[in-house]
Structure formats: structure tokens, C-alpha cells
GROMACS .gro file of C-alpha atoms in nm:
model
  272
    1MET     CA    1   0.000   0.000   0.000
    2ASN     CA    2   0.281   0.233   0.091
    3ILE     CA    3   0.460   0.141  -0.229
    4LYS     CA    4   0.147   0.218  -0.433
    5ARG     CA    5   0.103   0.545  -0.251
    6LEU     CA    6   0.465   0.635  -0.317
    7LEU     CA    7   0.424   0.547  -0.683
    8VAL     CA    8   0.112   0.764  -0.709
    9LEU     CA    9   0.289   1.051  -0.537
   10GLY     CA   10   0.590   1.002  -0.760
   11PHE     CA   11   0.384   1.014  -1.077
   12ALA     CA   12   0.197   1.319  -0.948
   13LEU     CA   13   0.526   1.493  -0.874
   14ILE     CA   14   0.661   1.412  -1.220
   15ALA     CA   15   0.342   1.542  -1.379
   16ALA     CA   16   0.361   1.862  -1.175
   17VAL     CA   17   0.723   1.918  -1.272
   18ALA     CA   18   0.634   1.857  -1.638
   19VAL     CA   19   0.355   2.112  -1.620
   20LEU     CA   20   0.582   2.368  -1.457
   21ALA     CA   21   0.854   2.300  -1.710
   22SER     CA   22   0.603   2.340  -1.988
   23CYS     CA   23   0.480   2.670  -1.843
   24GLY     CA   24   0.836   2.788  -1.801
   25SER     CA   25   0.912   2.695  -2.159
   26ASP     CA   26   0.606   2.887  -2.284
   27THR     CA   27   0.712   3.190  -2.085
   28ALA     CA   28   1.062   3.173  -2.223
   29SER     CA   29   0.950   3.128  -2.579
   30SER     CA   30   0.690   3.398  -2.545
   31GLY     CA   31   0.898   3.613  -2.315
   32GLU     CA   32   0.834   3.893  -2.562
   33LYS     CA   33   0.626   4.189  -2.454
   34GLN     CA   34   0.268   4.164  -2.568
   35GLU     CA   35   0.213   4.542  -2.560
   36ILE     CA   36   0.437   4.827  -2.670
   37THR     CA   37   0.401   5.204  -2.685
   38VAL     CA   38   0.513   5.386  -2.998
   39GLY     CA   39   0.564   5.761  -3.022
   40ILE     CA   40   0.444   5.937  -3.338
   41THR     CA   41   0.368   6.287  -3.468
   42PRO     CA   42   0.044   6.412  -3.629
   43GLY     CA   43  -0.032   6.356  -3.995
   44PHE     CA   44   0.104   6.070  -4.205
   45SER     CA   45   0.298   5.916  -3.917
   46GLU     CA   46  -0.021   5.884  -3.717
   47GLU     CA   47  -0.240   5.763  -4.004
   48VAL     CA   48   0.000   5.496  -4.126
   49MET     CA   49   0.067   5.378  -3.773
   50GLU     CA   50  -0.304   5.333  -3.706
   51GLU     CA   51  -0.304   5.083  -3.992
   52VAL     CA   52   0.003   4.913  -3.846
   53VAL     CA   53  -0.182   4.886  -3.514
   54LYS     CA   54  -0.457   4.688  -3.687
   55GLU     CA   55  -0.208   4.451  -3.848
   56ALA     CA   56  -0.022   4.407  -3.519
   57ASP     CA   57  -0.345   4.324  -3.339
   58LYS     CA   58  -0.405   4.039  -3.585
   59GLN     CA   59  -0.070   3.896  -3.479
   60GLY     CA   60  -0.131   3.926  -3.107
   61LEU     CA   61   0.073   4.239  -3.047
   62LYS     CA   62  -0.099   4.538  -2.891
   63VAL     CA   63   0.047   4.870  -3.001
   64VAL     CA   64  -0.043   5.183  -2.806
   65LEU     CA   65   0.021   5.511  -2.987
   66LYS     CA   66   0.135   5.829  -2.816
   67THR     CA   67   0.117   6.141  -3.031
   68PHE     CA   68   0.361   6.429  -2.982
   69SER     CA   69   0.320   6.776  -3.132
   70ASP     CA   70   0.688   6.846  -3.198
   71TYR     CA   71   1.002   6.666  -3.318
   72VAL     CA   72   1.209   6.676  -3.000
   73THR     CA   73   0.982   6.537  -2.728
   74PRO     CA   74   0.935   6.191  -2.890
   75ASN     CA   75   1.310   6.132  -2.871
   76GLN     CA   76   1.330   6.260  -2.516
   77ALA     CA   77   1.049   6.023  -2.419
   78LEU     CA   78   1.220   5.731  -2.593
   79ALA     CA   79   1.556   5.799  -2.430
   80ALA     CA   80   1.387   5.826  -2.089
   81GLY     CA   81   1.206   5.494  -2.135
   82ASP     CA   82   0.860   5.650  -2.133
   83ILE     CA   83   0.784   5.487  -2.468
   84ASP     CA   84   0.928   5.177  -2.634
   85LEU     CA   85   0.982   5.302  -2.990
   86ASN     CA   86   0.909   5.603  -3.203
   87SER     CA   87   0.843   5.642  -3.573
   88TYR     CA   88   0.855   5.990  -3.724
   89GLN     CA   89   1.216   6.087  -3.799
   90HIS     CA   90   1.506   6.011  -4.031
   91VAL     CA   91   1.858   5.905  -3.939
   92PRO     CA   92   2.027   6.248  -3.977
   93PHE     CA   93   1.776   6.399  -3.733
   94MET     CA   94   1.822   6.116  -3.484
   95GLU     CA   95   2.200   6.135  -3.503
   96ALA     CA   96   2.193   6.511  -3.446
   97PHE     CA   97   1.968   6.456  -3.144
   98ASN     CA   98   2.205   6.191  -3.006
   99GLN     CA   99   2.504   6.415  -3.050
  100LYS     CA  100   2.338   6.711  -2.881
  101ASN     CA  101   2.183   6.516  -2.594
  102GLY     CA  102   2.429   6.235  -2.531
  103THR     CA  103   2.163   5.971  -2.605
  104ASP     CA  104   2.205   5.638  -2.783
  105LEU     CA  105   1.899   5.600  -3.004
  106VAL     CA  106   1.933   5.373  -3.307
  107SER     CA  107   1.735   5.278  -3.615
  108ILE     CA  108   1.590   4.928  -3.619
  109GLY     CA  109   1.409   4.956  -3.953
  110ASP     CA  110   1.320   5.185  -4.245
  111THR     CA  111   0.961   5.293  -4.305
  112TYR     CA  112   0.902   5.540  -4.588
  113LEU     CA  113   1.028   5.859  -4.747
  114ALA     CA  114   0.800   6.153  -4.679
  115PRO     CA  115   0.926   6.406  -4.936
  116LEU     CA  116   0.974   6.764  -4.824
  117ALA     CA  117   0.789   7.013  -5.045
  118VAL     CA  118   0.768   7.385  -5.115
  119TYR     CA  119   0.425   7.540  -5.074
  120SER     CA  120   0.300   7.890  -5.146
  121HIS     CA  121  -0.016   8.097  -5.138
  122LYS     CA  122   0.144   8.361  -5.361
  123ILE     CA  123   0.330   8.192  -5.645
  124LYS     CA  124   0.273   7.881  -5.854
  125SER     CA  125   0.634   7.817  -5.947
  126LEU     CA  126   0.976   7.892  -5.802
  127ASP     CA  127   1.046   8.068  -6.131
  128GLU     CA  128   0.812   8.343  -6.008
  129LEU     CA  129   1.034   8.430  -5.712
  130LYS     CA  130   1.136   8.796  -5.711
  131ALA     CA  131   1.435   8.969  -5.556
  132GLY     CA  132   1.405   8.989  -5.178
  133ASP     CA  133   1.126   8.731  -5.144
  134THR     CA  134   1.114   8.524  -4.825
  135ILE     CA  135   1.119   8.146  -4.797
  136ALA     CA  136   1.061   7.983  -4.457
  137ILE     CA  137   1.240   7.658  -4.368
  138PRO     CA  138   1.241   7.429  -4.061
  139ASN     CA  139   1.467   7.557  -3.784
  140ASP     CA  140   1.593   7.215  -3.668
  141PRO     CA  141   1.942   7.141  -3.803
  142THR     CA  142   1.870   6.838  -4.019
  143ASN     CA  143   1.543   6.946  -4.179
  144GLY     CA  144   1.682   7.296  -4.225
  145SER     CA  145   1.973   7.147  -4.419
  146ARG     CA  146   1.732   6.930  -4.610
  147ALA     CA  147   1.533   7.239  -4.714
  148LEU     CA  148   1.846   7.424  -4.824
  149ILE     CA  149   1.953   7.124  -5.032
  150LEU     CA  150   1.611   7.126  -5.201
  151LEU     CA  151   1.649   7.497  -5.284
  152GLN     CA  152   1.994   7.427  -5.424
  153GLN     CA  153   1.859   7.142  -5.640
  154LYS     CA  154   1.600   7.383  -5.778
  155GLY     CA  155   1.866   7.643  -5.863
  156ILE     CA  156   1.753   7.905  -5.613
  157ILE     CA  157   2.074   7.910  -5.407
  158LYS     CA  158   2.415   7.747  -5.404
  159LEU     CA  159   2.574   7.604  -5.090
  160ASP     CA  160   2.942   7.602  -5.003
  161PRO     CA  161   3.076   7.286  -5.173
  162ASN     CA  162   3.347   7.258  -4.908
  163LYS     CA  163   3.091   7.212  -4.630
  164ASP     CA  164   2.894   6.902  -4.536
  165GLN     CA  165   2.567   6.949  -4.724
  166LEU     CA  166   2.376   6.740  -4.470
  167LYS     CA  167   2.471   6.996  -4.205
  168ALA     CA  168   2.416   7.306  -4.415
  169VAL     CA  169   2.290   7.626  -4.251
  170PRO     CA  170   2.183   7.953  -4.414
  171GLN     CA  171   2.530   8.094  -4.350
  172ASP     CA  172   2.665   7.832  -4.594
  173ILE     CA  173   2.484   7.991  -4.887
  174VAL     CA  174   2.752   8.121  -5.125
  175GLU     CA  175   2.529   8.218  -5.416
  176ASN     CA  176   2.183   8.372  -5.388
  177PRO     CA  177   2.111   8.555  -5.718
  178LYS     CA  178   1.768   8.681  -5.611
  179ASN     CA  179   1.877   8.764  -5.257
  180ILE     CA  180   1.609   8.534  -5.119
  181LYS     CA  181   1.559   8.579  -4.746
  182ILE     CA  182   1.567   8.254  -4.549
  183LEU     CA  183   1.339   8.254  -4.244
  184GLU     CA  184   1.391   7.971  -3.994
  185LEU     CA  185   1.079   7.862  -3.804
  186GLU     CA  186   0.974   7.568  -3.590
  187ALA     CA  187   0.847   7.296  -3.824
  188ALA     CA  188   0.495   7.297  -3.676
  189GLN     CA  189   0.460   7.672  -3.748
  190LEU     CA  190   0.549   7.653  -4.116
  191PRO     CA  191   0.196   7.591  -4.252
  192ARG     CA  192   0.075   7.901  -4.064
  193SER     CA  193   0.357   8.106  -4.216
  194LEU     CA  194   0.227   8.075  -4.571
  195ASP     CA  195   0.030   8.402  -4.553
  196ASP     CA  196   0.338   8.591  -4.439
  197THR     CA  197   0.605   8.440  -4.665
  198THR     CA  198   0.646   8.399  -5.036
  199ALA     CA  199   0.686   8.025  -4.984
  200SER     CA  200   0.751   7.776  -4.705
  201ILE     CA  201   0.924   7.440  -4.710
  202ILE     CA  202   0.714   7.206  -4.497
  203ASN     CA  203   0.763   6.854  -4.366
  204ALA     CA  204   0.508   6.603  -4.492
  205GLY     CA  205   0.344   6.536  -4.156
  206PHE     CA  206   0.276   6.899  -4.073
  207ALA     CA  207   0.171   6.966  -4.432
  208LYS     CA  208  -0.081   6.684  -4.404
  209SER     CA  209  -0.218   6.823  -4.077
  210ALA     CA  210  -0.269   7.156  -4.253
  211GLY     CA  211  -0.459   6.997  -4.541
  212LEU     CA  212  -0.170   7.026  -4.787
  213ASN     CA  213  -0.074   6.754  -5.035
  214ALA     CA  214   0.277   6.756  -5.178
  215ALA     CA  215   0.173   6.593  -5.505
  216LYS     CA  216  -0.112   6.840  -5.563
  217ASP     CA  217  -0.019   7.157  -5.375
  218GLY     CA  218   0.359   7.154  -5.372
  219ILE     CA  219   0.534   7.383  -5.621
  220ALA     CA  220   0.856   7.184  -5.576
  221ILE     CA  221   0.914   6.847  -5.416
  222GLU     CA  222   1.210   6.651  -5.287
  223SER     CA  223   1.350   6.377  -5.510
  224ASP     CA  224   1.276   6.015  -5.425
  225THR     CA  225   1.653   5.961  -5.408
  226SER     CA  226   1.663   6.164  -5.088
  227PRO     CA  227   1.861   6.007  -4.800
  228TYR     CA  228   1.602   6.126  -4.552
  229VAL     CA  229   1.405   5.802  -4.519
  230ASN     CA  230   1.197   5.775  -4.203
  231ILE     CA  231   1.284   5.506  -3.951
  232ILE     CA  232   1.166   5.320  -3.643
  233ALA     CA  233   1.391   5.421  -3.353
  234ALA     CA  234   1.475   5.235  -3.033
  235ARG     CA  235   1.724   5.262  -2.750
  236ALA     CA  236   2.054   5.095  -2.843
  237LYS     CA  237   2.020   4.841  -2.563
  238ASP     CA  238   1.688   4.727  -2.713
  239LYS     CA  239   1.796   4.700  -3.077
  240ASP     CA  240   1.768   4.320  -3.072
  241ASN     CA  241   1.444   4.302  -2.875
  242PRO     CA  242   1.233   4.028  -3.044
  243THR     CA  243   0.905   4.213  -2.990
  244TYR     CA  244   1.043   4.524  -3.157
  245ALA     CA  245   1.174   4.313  -3.444
  246LYS     CA  246   0.825   4.168  -3.481
  247PHE     CA  247   0.681   4.519  -3.491
  248VAL     CA  248   0.926   4.621  -3.764
  249LYS     CA  249   0.833   4.313  -3.966
  250ILE     CA  250   0.465   4.402  -3.935
  251PHE     CA  251   0.534   4.758  -4.048
  252GLN     CA  252   0.738   4.633  -4.343
  253SER     CA  253   0.470   4.389  -4.453
  254GLN     CA  254   0.307   4.386  -4.795
  255ALA     CA  255  -0.023   4.490  -4.636
  256ILE     CA  256   0.126   4.817  -4.512
  257LYS     CA  257   0.310   4.880  -4.838
  258ASP     CA  258  -0.017   4.834  -5.028
  259TYR     CA  259  -0.195   5.068  -4.787
  260ILE     CA  260   0.066   5.342  -4.835
  261ASN     CA  261   0.072   5.309  -5.213
  262LYS     CA  262  -0.306   5.315  -5.235
  263ASN     CA  263  -0.365   5.607  -5.001
  264TYR     CA  264  -0.053   5.821  -5.040
  265ASP     CA  265   0.058   5.775  -5.400
  266LYS     CA  266   0.375   5.985  -5.460
  267VAL     CA  267   0.327   6.156  -5.123
  268LEU     CA  268   0.481   5.874  -4.922
  269ILE     CA  269   0.724   5.625  -5.074
  270PRO     CA  270   0.776   5.287  -4.900
  271ALA     CA  271   1.146   5.234  -4.832
  272TRP     CA  272   1.164   4.858  -4.789
   0.00000   0.00000   0.00000
């Protein structure tokens, strides 16, 4: 009787250990986070990400979006650990932020190119610019340089060829035949500047929020060979996080590419 009881207890113990081992194995294999928070900015970033949220939900990953109204706070929040990832910027902007703030944010995947464009309420072509006209550009270092490069490509100005074009500032303009005045403003203010300037160079997200469409309303648009492709950013220590890798894979799926091409033809260009 004792032997039987011991055998029963032994089998029960083995079964219990097997169950625990199985549970432990499930936890290890699914040790990925099931919910992440992603920082975004208004406009295209928000709209595309809402579609990504739907795709992620189908694959058992809950994505919570946190919208920021400027370009600096999302990186501050990411560096501080208040959010898991963000998706709104390109590598030159992120690297400039890292250098200035001593942070270690990295790209874990490309998303799309959101071409910068020139908008105006007063002219229909850059050929109509007159001497002394004013063009507003973003005041952050990387997008400001990006705007100056666009003006150079369109023949409005010429930048110092001995300087790093990706770090160009208005002081690097060496030729300005029409003496165009360059006004630096916070990116979010640029759409509101259109009544006070001859033209403004506006980032896609803020243009979208203001009801502007680069393909229809822009009088000049950035080339699709631009190096300013948007990315998904993470903290360096999390670059190999399997949940974040899963999120990137979902973003870079055919479903999201089809969504972008269908809804933002020539306004957003998938970069994967």
C-alpha cells in the first residue's frame, strides 16, 4: 500500500514538474512583450501607424500610440524609457539629437520617405520668385539642411561645396542671385507662415495636418533619391528586442506597403 502510494505521489510529482517546465518553456519562448508604446507625430505618421496597429493586433501584439506635437519630445520620451519606440524621424535627425543630448537611439528599420515640399499661397512656381522674397524653412538642423539642399537642387541658391551638405545652414549659402531671405521657423509653425512668406518648405506630416498635399499643392518636391528616409527608432540596448523586431516586420509587410501606395501615391514612398 505504501509502495502504491509512493508510486502515485511520484507520478503526481513528475506530472507537476512537467507542467511547470512546460509553463516555463512557454514563458521563455513567449517572453516577448505583448504590448508596446510607440511615439508618433500628427499627420502621415499617425495615419499609417493606425493601420500598423490593426495589423499588429491580428498577430497578437498590442500597439499603443502616443502622439507628440513636436520633433524633440518623442526622442526625449524614448531615451527616458517613457515609450518603447518612435516612428517619425530620419537618421540624420536622430543622429543630431544623439550628439546634442548624449543619447544612444538607433534605427531598427526603415519605413518610408515623406518628401519635403515647397508650398505657397502667392506663387505657382519657383520661377516666379522675385528679388528679396522670403522662404521659410524648418529651424531644426537636419530638416533645415534638407530644405536648403532642395532649394539648391532647384537652382535658387548654391551652398558652399566645401561644407557638409547634410549639415548646411543659411550661412553656408555662397550664391543667392535673387537675394532670397531665409526665415527659420519651428516645423509645426510653417503651414501658418504661408500668408506671411512667399513660400515655405514644410515637412510632410505637418503639411498633411494643414490639409496640404505635396503631389497636388507643392510647387517643388524633394527627389525620391533623398537620403532622408523615415525610420523606427529604439534605445541601443533594445535593438535586438524580439518584440520590436516583430513590430518592424509588421510595419514592413506587404499589407502596409499596399496601404501606403493606395492612399498616399507619390506623397509617401515605401522604403523597404
